[in-house]
């Protein structure tokens, strides 16, 4: 495998890491009003992701930074073409991050309710936008010969990109529910499990649709393999959850997601963005890759950095491995006005 | 306004705003780790109080620094796609390094620190504090390495008209970043020092008015105040030394920026340093400018002696024209700039006053810190009613100095986004005009939407952050300490410090 192809795989891996990790914390935010009926229950939900959401979000920043370093042309064309959706994503992520940190800092009902609204709205908007932009990338954007968008901001909307938006959203919701049944105890855990079992198949429908659209429009023979694995793993995950094996269910979700990402990036290969205007304008791995020297440099950085990240992030999850219930939530302690 | 102007305003607004958060976070994070170390080593309860109080203010600010940082990374691709394509081979690498080597550490260990108070051993928990605070400093290094490359491109060769990286060590060891990094980090500590001074002074003044004063609390506030003052004084000394080194480099690397900083229109030998100017500094011929100057000093700032010549704007323009051309390329992608003459002088009032405000505000903050050290010696504390409000107001000085410094250094580089280097130590021939850098596929309407959305959002968040800061400052130690001292209780049942 040459270096540009290797980095194409690294980019796919970074997006996979992002979707897997922040997927469940988006899901927890989306489920806040559905599973958290009292304030203390909502605090349980938020505290399941409290120590880790910020680290999860860095996967997005690194995915962006790594695209910039390894495929500047890809980064530039995708980010400028998806200008307004990404603005919406930024606004949502800004609101969401601040809301987590600020929600408990003032002890009034109104304060918390308003920040809860920000968390919920941002947790729905973010996966929709990520899904929209990534799937639009896979199925093509109207690029001219310079790699710039032709047409207005709405050209990013197409049937596959909208299906992709719903797919990431549905996956995050299900993934969040499974995560919560793994991380909480008591009433909330039962609610989360029930939600995942009841809603699991409907939530996976857009994912399945996206897979088949990708397979029939851009796929190759071999992409059938990850496609089938994705379907089997997703359903097996729900079956394990039914048997109360929430850890296994969560892991199988991960396998399913990995297979989906492999199918989609497999469909994209050897392009990084196909142009819907003219195949000659499509950006390929070879066209957009940085020089071999730059790729070698960042390969060394990744070779040392990535294992370290995996180790200490894994350790974080280990430190906070205990299930959380309402009894663990201390009374609010904030300055009185 | 056209696309380029809007994009530049957006970059300016979002960057300055981000840089209001970042220095306070960096400075406070390291100081909080230091306070926690003092608690770990001495076991004195007041150091724990300090750690928790200043740690809480640090967290309120950290959240804003993190979320506004994502905008910074994304907008290179979103608003400046032509720039990103041009420089990606070299500029992306330090950015990716920041993410992988620094940012992951910061955010992961911050989570461990916030939630790990009773879950981790004291030593491991302290190590987490040092991990995230030092990672914030490392983060600054990578970002400044990227920025310094825009000021002074090194480590590349031109292949097919684009810079191609040939030495990452040259980029990371660029003399420009070696000077900019200490200067910026000292700036962060100047901010954190003044922050400690202002808030601790306010608390002490409030305690004066109360009848019952907890002796332990009084010591903690006094300790915070003295710590802040020492940090601010040392930081300013560092700023002056590193600033002098950086200035001398910049006279070589970007003579036009420095000539503009001085509104020095005609070459002088020996050159005088301008303290204050009256009149129209916007005109490069300097008619009508009355400047109060100190003789010989500019020669020293530029070259380290008192007599050498410093080139003025008028002398530099033909040099730039000879090296980099008189007209923009006649490329339709340059829009209104295509084929137009190039104006090599940056915005003179902005660079002139930016430079003066940077030094002026920084110097005022330093004088204040020295006064605080003198006034509070031997556990004494001034009684005057004026002094606490003054100390609180002085928190703004180093912030203002930092902003002025950044506006100066970025605006002084115009019309280039990647500045060329007449000085033979850099690689001459690598440069990019700002007019060439903006995203061609984005419309002015989209860009304007984002400026309005982000500015409005940042405005609201500024209000929220200040509201929370004030609340926690007023709450003092009581608001951040658990109701009972943490010893003995079965603390592992409940999550302390939870959201």
Coordinates of N, CA, C and O in Angstrom, one line a residue, chain B residues 3-145:
Chain B
X3 N -16.3 39.4 -0.7 CA -16.0 38.1 0.0 C -14.8 38.2 0.9 O -14.7 37.8 2.0
X4 N -13.7 38.8 0.3 CA -12.4 38.9 1.0 C -12.5 39.7 2.2 O -12.0 39.2 3.3
X5 N -13.2 40.8 2.2 CA -13.3 41.7 3.4 C -14.0 41.0 4.5 O -13.6 41.0 5.6
X6 N -15.1 40.3 4.1 CA -16.0 39.7 5.1 C -15.2 38.5 5.7 O -15.2 38.3 6.9
X7 N -14.5 37.8 4.8 CA -13.7 36.6 5.4 C -12.6 37.1 6.3 O -12.3 36.5 7.3
X8 N -12.0 38.3 6.0 CA -10.9 38.8 6.9 C -11.5 39.3 8.2 O -11.0 39.0 9.3
X9 N -12.7 39.9 8.1 CA -13.3 40.3 9.4 C -13.7 39.1 10.2 O -13.5 39.1 11.4
X10 N -14.2 38.1 9.6 CA -14.5 36.9 10.3 C -13.3 36.3 11.0 O -13.3 35.9 12.2
X11 N -12.2 36.2 10.2 CA -11.0 35.6 10.8 C -10.5 36.5 12.0 O -10.1 35.9 13.0
X12 N -10.6 37.8 11.8 CA -10.1 38.7 12.9 C -11.0 38.5 14.1 O -10.5 38.4 15.2
X13 N -12.3 38.5 13.9 CA -13.2 38.5 15.1 C -13.1 37.1 15.8 O -12.9 37.1 17.0
X14 N -13.1 36.1 15.1 CA -13.0 34.8 15.7 C -11.7 34.5 16.4 O -11.6 33.9 17.4
X15 N -10.6 35.0 15.7 CA -9.3 34.8 16.3 C -9.1 35.6 17.6 O -8.5 35.1 18.6
X16 N -9.4 36.9 17.5 CA -9.3 37.7 18.7 C -10.1 37.2 19.8 O -9.6 37.1 21.0
X17 N -11.3 36.7 19.5 CA -12.2 36.2 20.6 C -11.6 34.9 21.2 O -11.5 34.8 22.4
X18 N -11.1 34.1 20.3 CA -10.5 32.8 20.8 C -9.3 33.2 21.7 O -9.1 32.5 22.7
X19 N -8.6 34.2 21.3 CA -7.4 34.6 22.0 C -7.7 35.4 23.3 O -6.8 35.7 24.0
X20 N -8.9 35.7 23.5 CA -9.3 36.2 24.9 C -9.3 35.0 25.8 O -9.0 35.2 27.0
X21 N -9.8 33.9 25.3 CA -9.9 32.7 26.2 C -8.6 32.0 26.5 O -8.3 31.6 27.6
X22 N -7.9 31.8 25.4 CA -6.7 30.9 25.4 C -5.6 31.4 26.4 O -5.2 30.5 27.2
X23 N -5.2 32.6 26.5 CA -4.1 33.0 27.4 C -4.6 32.8 28.8 O -3.8 32.3 29.7
X24 N -5.8 33.1 29.2 CA -6.3 32.9 30.5 C -6.3 31.4 30.9 O -5.8 31.0 32.0
X25 N -6.7 30.6 29.9 CA -6.7 29.2 30.2 C -5.3 28.6 30.4 O -5.0 27.9 31.4
X26 N -4.4 29.0 29.5 CA -3.0 28.5 29.6 C -2.4 28.9 30.9 O -1.9 28.1 31.7
X27 N -2.5 30.2 31.2 CA -1.8 30.7 32.4 C -2.5 30.1 33.7 O -1.8 29.6 34.6
X28 N -3.8 30.1 33.7 CA -4.5 29.6 34.9 C -4.2 28.1 35.1 O -4.1 27.7 36.2
X29 N -4.3 27.4 34.0 CA -4.1 25.9 34.1 C -2.8 25.6 34.8 O -2.7 24.8 35.7
X30 N -1.7 26.2 34.3 CA -0.4 25.9 34.9 C -0.4 26.4 36.4 O 0.1 25.7 37.3
X31 N -1.0 27.6 36.7 CA -0.9 28.0 38.1 C -1.8 27.1 39.0 O -1.4 26.9 40.1
X32 N -2.9 26.7 38.5 CA -3.7 25.8 39.3 C -3.0 24.5 39.5 O -3.0 23.9 40.7
X33 N -2.3 24.0 38.5 CA -1.5 22.7 38.7 C -0.4 23.0 39.8 O -0.2 22.1 40.7
X34 N 0.1 24.2 39.8 CA 1.1 24.6 40.8 C 0.5 24.6 42.2 O 1.1 24.2 43.2
X35 N -0.7 25.2 42.3 CA -1.4 25.3 43.6 C -1.7 23.9 44.1 O -1.6 23.6 45.3
X36 N -2.2 23.0 43.2 CA -2.5 21.6 43.6 C -1.2 20.9 44.1 O -1.2 20.1 45.0
X37 N -0.1 21.2 43.4 CA 1.2 20.7 43.9 C 1.5 21.1 45.3 O 2.0 20.3 46.1
X38 N 1.3 22.4 45.5 CA 1.5 22.9 46.9 C 0.7 22.2 47.9 O 1.1 21.9 49.0
X39 N -0.6 21.9 47.6 CA -1.5 21.2 48.5 C -1.0 19.8 48.7 O -0.9 19.3 49.8
X40 N -0.5 19.2 47.6 CA -0.1 17.8 47.6 C 1.2 17.7 48.5 O 1.3 16.8 49.3
X41 N 2.0 18.7 48.4 CA 3.3 18.6 49.2 C 3.2 19.0 50.6 O 3.9 18.5 51.5
X42 N 2.3 20.0 50.9 CA 2.3 20.6 52.3 C 1.0 20.1 53.0 O 1.0 20.1 54.2
X43 N 0.0 19.6 52.3 CA -1.2 19.2 52.9 C -2.0 20.4 53.5 O -3.0 20.1 54.2
X44 N -1.6 21.6 53.3 CA -2.3 22.8 53.8 C -3.7 23.0 53.1 O -3.7 23.1 51.9
X45 N -4.7 23.1 53.9 CA -6.1 23.1 53.3 C -6.3 24.4 52.4 O -7.0 24.3 51.5
X46 N -5.5 25.4 52.8 CA -5.8 26.6 52.0 C -5.3 26.5 50.5 O -5.8 27.1 49.6
X47 N -4.3 25.6 50.3 CA -3.9 25.4 48.9 C -5.0 24.6 48.1 O -5.2 24.8 47.0
X48 N -5.7 23.7 48.9 CA -6.8 23.0 48.2 C -7.9 24.0 47.8 O -8.4 23.9 46.7
X49 N -8.1 24.9 48.8 CA -9.2 25.9 48.5 C -8.8 26.7 47.2 O -9.6 27.0 46.4
X50 N -7.5 27.1 47.2 CA -7.1 27.9 46.0 C -7.2 27.1 44.8 O -7.7 27.6 43.7
X51 N -6.8 25.8 44.8 CA -6.9 25.0 43.6 C -8.3 24.9 43.1 O -8.6 25.0 41.9
X52 N -9.2 24.7 44.1 CA -10.6 24.5 43.7 C -11.2 25.8 43.1 O -12.0 25.8 42.1
X53 N -10.9 26.9 43.8 CA -11.5 28.2 43.4 C -11.0 28.6 42.0 O -11.7 28.8 41.1
X54 N -9.6 28.7 41.9 CA -9.1 29.1 40.6 C -9.3 28.1 39.6 O -9.5 28.4 38.4
X55 N -9.4 26.8 40.0 CA -9.7 25.7 39.0 C -11.1 25.9 38.4 O -11.3 25.7 37.3
X56 N -12.0 26.3 39.3 CA -13.4 26.5 38.8 C -13.4 27.6 37.8 O -14.0 27.5 36.7
X57 N -12.8 28.7 38.0 CA -12.8 29.8 37.1 C -12.1 29.4 35.8 O -12.5 29.7 34.7
X58 N -11.0 28.6 36.0 CA -10.3 28.1 34.8 C -11.2 27.2 33.9 O -11.3 27.4 32.7
X59 N -12.0 26.4 34.6 CA -12.9 25.5 33.8 C -14.0 26.3 33.1 O -14.3 26.0 31.9
X60 N -14.5 27.3 33.7 CA -15.6 28.2 33.1 C -15.0 28.8 31.8 O -15.6 28.8 30.7
X61 N -13.7 29.1 31.9 CA -13.1 29.7 30.7 C -12.6 28.7 29.7 O -12.6 28.9 28.5
X62 N -12.1 27.6 30.2 CA -11.6 26.5 29.4 C -12.7 26.1 28.3 O -12.4 25.9 27.1
X63 N -13.9 25.9 28.8 CA -15.0 25.5 27.9 C -15.1 26.4 26.7 O -15.2 25.9 25.6
X64 N -15.0 27.7 26.9 CA -15.1 28.6 25.8 C -13.9 28.6 24.9 O -14.0 28.7 23.7
X65 N -12.7 28.3 25.5 CA -11.5 28.2 24.7 C -11.6 27.0 23.7 O -11.2 27.1 22.6
X66 N -12.1 25.9 24.3 CA -12.2 24.7 23.5 C -13.1 24.9 22.3 O -12.8 24.7 21.1
X67 N -14.3 25.4 22.6 CA -15.3 25.4 21.6 C -15.0 26.5 20.5 O -15.3 26.3 19.3
X68 N -14.4 27.6 20.9 CA -14.0 28.6 19.9 C -12.8 28.1 19.1 O -12.5 28.6 18.0
X69 N -12.1 27.1 19.6 CA -10.9 26.6 18.9 C -11.3 25.8 17.7 O -10.6 25.8 16.7
X70 N -12.4 25.1 17.8 CA -12.8 24.2 16.6 C -13.1 25.1 15.4 O -12.8 24.8 14.3
X71 N -13.7 26.3 15.7 CA -14.0 27.3 14.6 C -12.6 27.6 13.9 O -12.6 27.7 12.6
X72 N -11.6 27.8 14.7 CA -10.3 28.2 14.1 C -9.8 27.2 13.1 O -9.4 27.5 12.0
X73 N -9.9 25.9 13.5 CA -9.4 24.9 12.6 C -10.3 24.7 11.3 O -9.8 24.6 10.2
X74 N -11.6 24.8 11.5 CA -12.5 24.6 10.4 C -12.4 25.7 9.4 O -12.6 25.5 8.2
X75 N -12.2 26.9 9.9 CA -12.4 28.0 8.9 C -11.2 28.1 7.9 O -11.4 28.7 6.9
X76 N -10.1 27.5 8.2 CA -9.1 27.4 7.1 C -9.7 26.8 5.9 O -9.5 27.3 4.7
X77 N -10.3 25.6 6.0 CA -10.9 24.9 4.9 C -12.2 25.6 4.4 O -12.4 25.7 3.2
X78 N -13.0 26.1 5.3 CA -14.2 26.7 4.9 C -14.1 28.0 4.2 O -14.6 28.2 3.1
X79 N -13.3 29.0 4.8 CA -13.3 30.3 4.3 C -12.0 30.6 3.5 O -12.0 31.5 2.6
X80 N -11.0 29.8 3.7 CA -9.7 30.0 3.0 C -9.2 28.8 2.3 O -8.1 28.3 2.5
X81 N -10.0 28.3 1.4 CA -9.7 27.0 0.8 C -8.5 27.1 -0.1 O -7.7 26.2 -0.2
X82 N -8.4 28.3 -0.8 CA -7.3 28.4 -1.7 C -6.0 28.4 -0.9 O -4.9 27.9 -1.3
X83 N -6.0 29.1 0.2 CA -4.9 29.1 1.1 C -4.5 27.7 1.6 O -3.4 27.2 1.6
X84 N -5.6 26.9 2.0 CA -5.4 25.6 2.5 C -4.8 24.7 1.4 O -3.9 23.9 1.7
X85 N -5.2 24.8 0.2 CA -4.6 24.0 -0.9 C -3.2 24.4 -1.1 O -2.3 23.5 -1.3
X86 N -2.9 25.7 -1.0 CA -1.5 26.1 -1.3 C -0.5 25.7 -0.3 O 0.5 25.2 -0.6
X87 N -0.9 25.8 1.0 CA 0.1 25.6 2.1 C -0.1 24.2 2.8 O 0.7 23.9 3.6
X88 N -1.1 23.5 2.3 CA -1.5 22.2 3.1 C -0.3 21.3 3.3 O -0.2 20.7 4.4
X89 N 0.6 21.3 2.4 CA 1.7 20.3 2.5 C 2.6 20.6 3.7 O 3.2 19.7 4.3
X90 N 2.6 21.9 4.1 CA 3.5 22.3 5.3 C 2.7 22.7 6.5 O 2.9 22.3 7.6
X91 N 1.6 23.4 6.2 CA 0.8 24.0 7.3 C 0.0 23.0 8.1 O -0.2 23.1 9.3
X92 N -0.5 22.0 7.4 CA -1.4 21.0 8.0 C -0.6 20.2 9.0 O -1.2 19.8 10.0
X93 N 0.7 20.0 8.8 CA 1.4 19.1 9.7 C 1.4 19.6 11.2 O 1.1 18.8 12.1
X94 N 1.8 20.8 11.5 CA 1.7 21.3 12.9 C 0.3 21.2 13.4 O 0.1 21.0 14.6
X95 N -0.6 21.5 12.6 CA -2.0 21.4 13.0 C -2.4 20.0 13.4 O -3.1 19.8 14.5
X96 N -2.0 19.1 12.6 CA -2.3 17.7 13.0 C -1.6 17.3 14.2 O -2.1 16.5 15.1
X97 N -0.4 17.8 14.3 CA 0.4 17.5 15.5 C -0.2 18.1 16.8 O -0.3 17.4 17.8
X98 N -0.8 19.3 16.6 CA -1.4 19.8 17.8 C -2.6 18.9 18.2 O -2.7 18.6 19.4
X99 N -3.4 18.5 17.3 CA -4.5 17.6 17.6 C -4.1 16.3 18.3 O -4.5 16.0 19.4
X100 N -3.1 15.7 17.6 CA -2.7 14.3 18.1 C -1.9 14.3 19.4 O -2.1 13.5 20.2
X101 N -1.0 15.3 19.4 CA 0.0 15.2 20.5 C -0.4 16.1 21.7 O 0.0 15.9 22.8
X102 N -1.2 17.2 21.4 CA -1.5 18.1 22.5 C -3.0 18.1 22.9 O -3.4 18.0 24.1
X103 N -3.9 18.2 21.9 CA -5.3 18.5 22.2 C -6.0 17.3 22.8 O -6.8 17.4 23.7
X104 N -5.6 16.1 22.3 CA -6.1 14.9 22.9 C -5.7 14.8 24.4 O -6.6 14.5 25.3
X105 N -4.5 15.1 24.7 CA -4.0 15.1 26.1 C -4.8 16.0 27.0 O -5.3 15.7 28.0
X106 N -4.9 17.3 26.4 CA -5.6 18.3 27.1 C -7.1 17.9 27.5 O -7.4 17.9 28.7
X107 N -7.8 17.5 26.5 CA -9.2 17.3 26.8 C -9.4 16.0 27.6 O -10.3 15.9 28.5
X108 N -8.6 15.0 27.3 CA -8.8 13.7 28.1 C -8.5 13.9 29.5 O -9.2 13.5 30.4
X109 N -7.3 14.5 29.8 CA -6.9 14.6 31.2 C -7.7 15.7 31.9 O -7.8 15.6 33.1
X110 N -8.2 16.6 31.2 CA -9.1 17.6 31.9 C -10.3 16.9 32.4 O -10.7 17.1 33.5
X111 N -10.9 16.0 31.6 CA -12.1 15.2 32.0 C -11.7 14.3 33.3 O -12.4 14.3 34.2
X112 N -10.5 13.8 33.2 CA -10.0 13.0 34.4 C -9.9 13.8 35.6 O -10.2 13.4 36.7
X113 N -9.4 15.1 35.4 CA -9.2 15.9 36.5 C -10.5 16.4 37.1 O -10.7 16.4 38.4
X114 N -11.5 16.8 36.3 CA -12.7 17.3 36.8 C -13.4 16.2 37.6 O -14.0 16.4 38.7
X115 N -13.5 15.0 37.0 CA -14.3 13.9 37.6 C -13.5 13.0 38.5 O -14.0 12.1 39.1
X116 N -12.2 13.2 38.5 CA -11.4 12.2 39.2 C -11.0 12.5 40.6 O -10.1 11.7 41.2
X117 N -11.5 13.5 41.2 CA -11.1 14.0 42.6 C -11.1 12.8 43.6 O -10.2 12.7 44.4
X118 N -12.1 12.0 43.6 CA -12.1 10.9 44.6 C -11.9 9.5 43.9 O -11.9 8.5 44.6
X119 N -11.7 9.5 42.6 CA -11.6 8.2 42.0 C -10.1 7.9 41.8 O -9.7 6.7 41.6
X120 N -9.3 8.9 41.7 CA -7.8 8.7 41.5 C -7.1 9.0 42.8 O -7.5 9.7 43.6
X121 N -5.9 8.3 42.9 CA -5.0 8.7 44.0 C -4.6 10.1 43.9 O -4.6 10.7 42.8
X122 N -4.2 10.7 45.0 CA -3.8 12.2 44.9 C -2.7 12.4 43.9 O -2.7 13.4 43.2
X123 N -1.7 11.5 43.9 CA -0.6 11.7 43.0 C -1.0 11.6 41.6 O -0.6 12.5 40.7
X124 N -1.8 10.6 41.3 CA -2.2 10.5 39.9 C -3.1 11.6 39.4 O -3.0 12.2 38.3
X125 N -4.0 12.1 40.4 CA -4.8 13.2 40.1 C -4.0 14.5 39.8 O -4.3 15.2 38.9
X126 N -3.0 14.7 40.6 CA -2.1 15.8 40.4 C -1.4 15.7 39.0 O -1.3 16.7 38.3
X127 N -1.0 14.5 38.7 CA -0.3 14.3 37.4 C -1.3 14.6 36.2 O -0.9 15.2 35.2
X128 N -2.6 14.4 36.4 CA -3.6 14.8 35.4 C -3.6 16.3 35.2 O -3.7 16.8 34.1
X129 N -3.5 17.0 36.3 CA -3.5 18.5 36.3 C -2.3 19.0 35.5 O -2.4 19.8 34.6
X130 N -1.1 18.4 35.7 CA 0.0 18.8 35.0 C -0.1 18.4 33.5 O 0.4 19.1 32.6
X131 N -0.6 17.2 33.3 CA -0.8 16.7 31.9 C -1.6 17.7 31.1 O -1.2 18.2 30.0
X132 N -2.8 18.1 31.6 CA -3.5 19.0 30.7 C -3.0 20.4 30.7 O -3.1 21.1 29.6
X133 N -2.4 20.9 31.8 CA -1.9 22.2 31.7 C -0.7 22.3 30.8 O -0.5 23.3 30.0
X134 N 0.2 21.4 30.9 CA 1.4 21.4 30.0 C 1.0 21.2 28.5 O 1.6 21.7 27.6
X135 N -0.1 20.4 28.3 CA -0.5 20.2 27.0 C -1.1 21.4 26.4 O -0.9 21.7 25.2
X136 N -1.7 22.3 27.2 CA -2.1 23.6 26.6 C -1.0 24.4 26.1 O -1.1 25.1 25.1
X137 N 0.2 24.3 26.9 CA 1.4 25.1 26.4 C 1.9 24.5 25.1 O 2.3 25.2 24.2
X138 N 1.9 23.1 25.1 CA 2.4 22.5 23.9 C 1.5 22.8 22.7 O 2.0 23.0 21.5
X139 N 0.2 22.9 22.9 CA -0.7 23.3 21.9 C -0.3 24.6 21.3 O -0.3 24.8 20.1
X140 N 0.0 25.5 22.2 CA 0.4 26.9 21.7 C 1.6 26.8 20.9 O 1.7 27.5 19.9
X141 N 2.5 25.9 21.2 CA 3.8 25.8 20.4 C 3.4 25.4 19.0 O 3.9 26.0 18.0
X142 N 2.6 24.4 18.8 CA 2.3 23.9 17.4 C 1.6 24.9 16.6 O 1.9 25.1 15.4
X143 N 0.6 25.6 17.3 CA -0.1 26.6 16.6 C 0.8 27.8 16.2 O 0.7 28.3 15.1
X144 N 1.7 28.2 17.1 CA 2.6 29.3 16.8 C 3.6 28.9 15.7 O 4.1 29.7 14.9
X145 N 4.0 27.6 15.7 CA 4.9 27.1 14.6 C 4.2 27.3 13.3 O 4.8 27.7 12.3

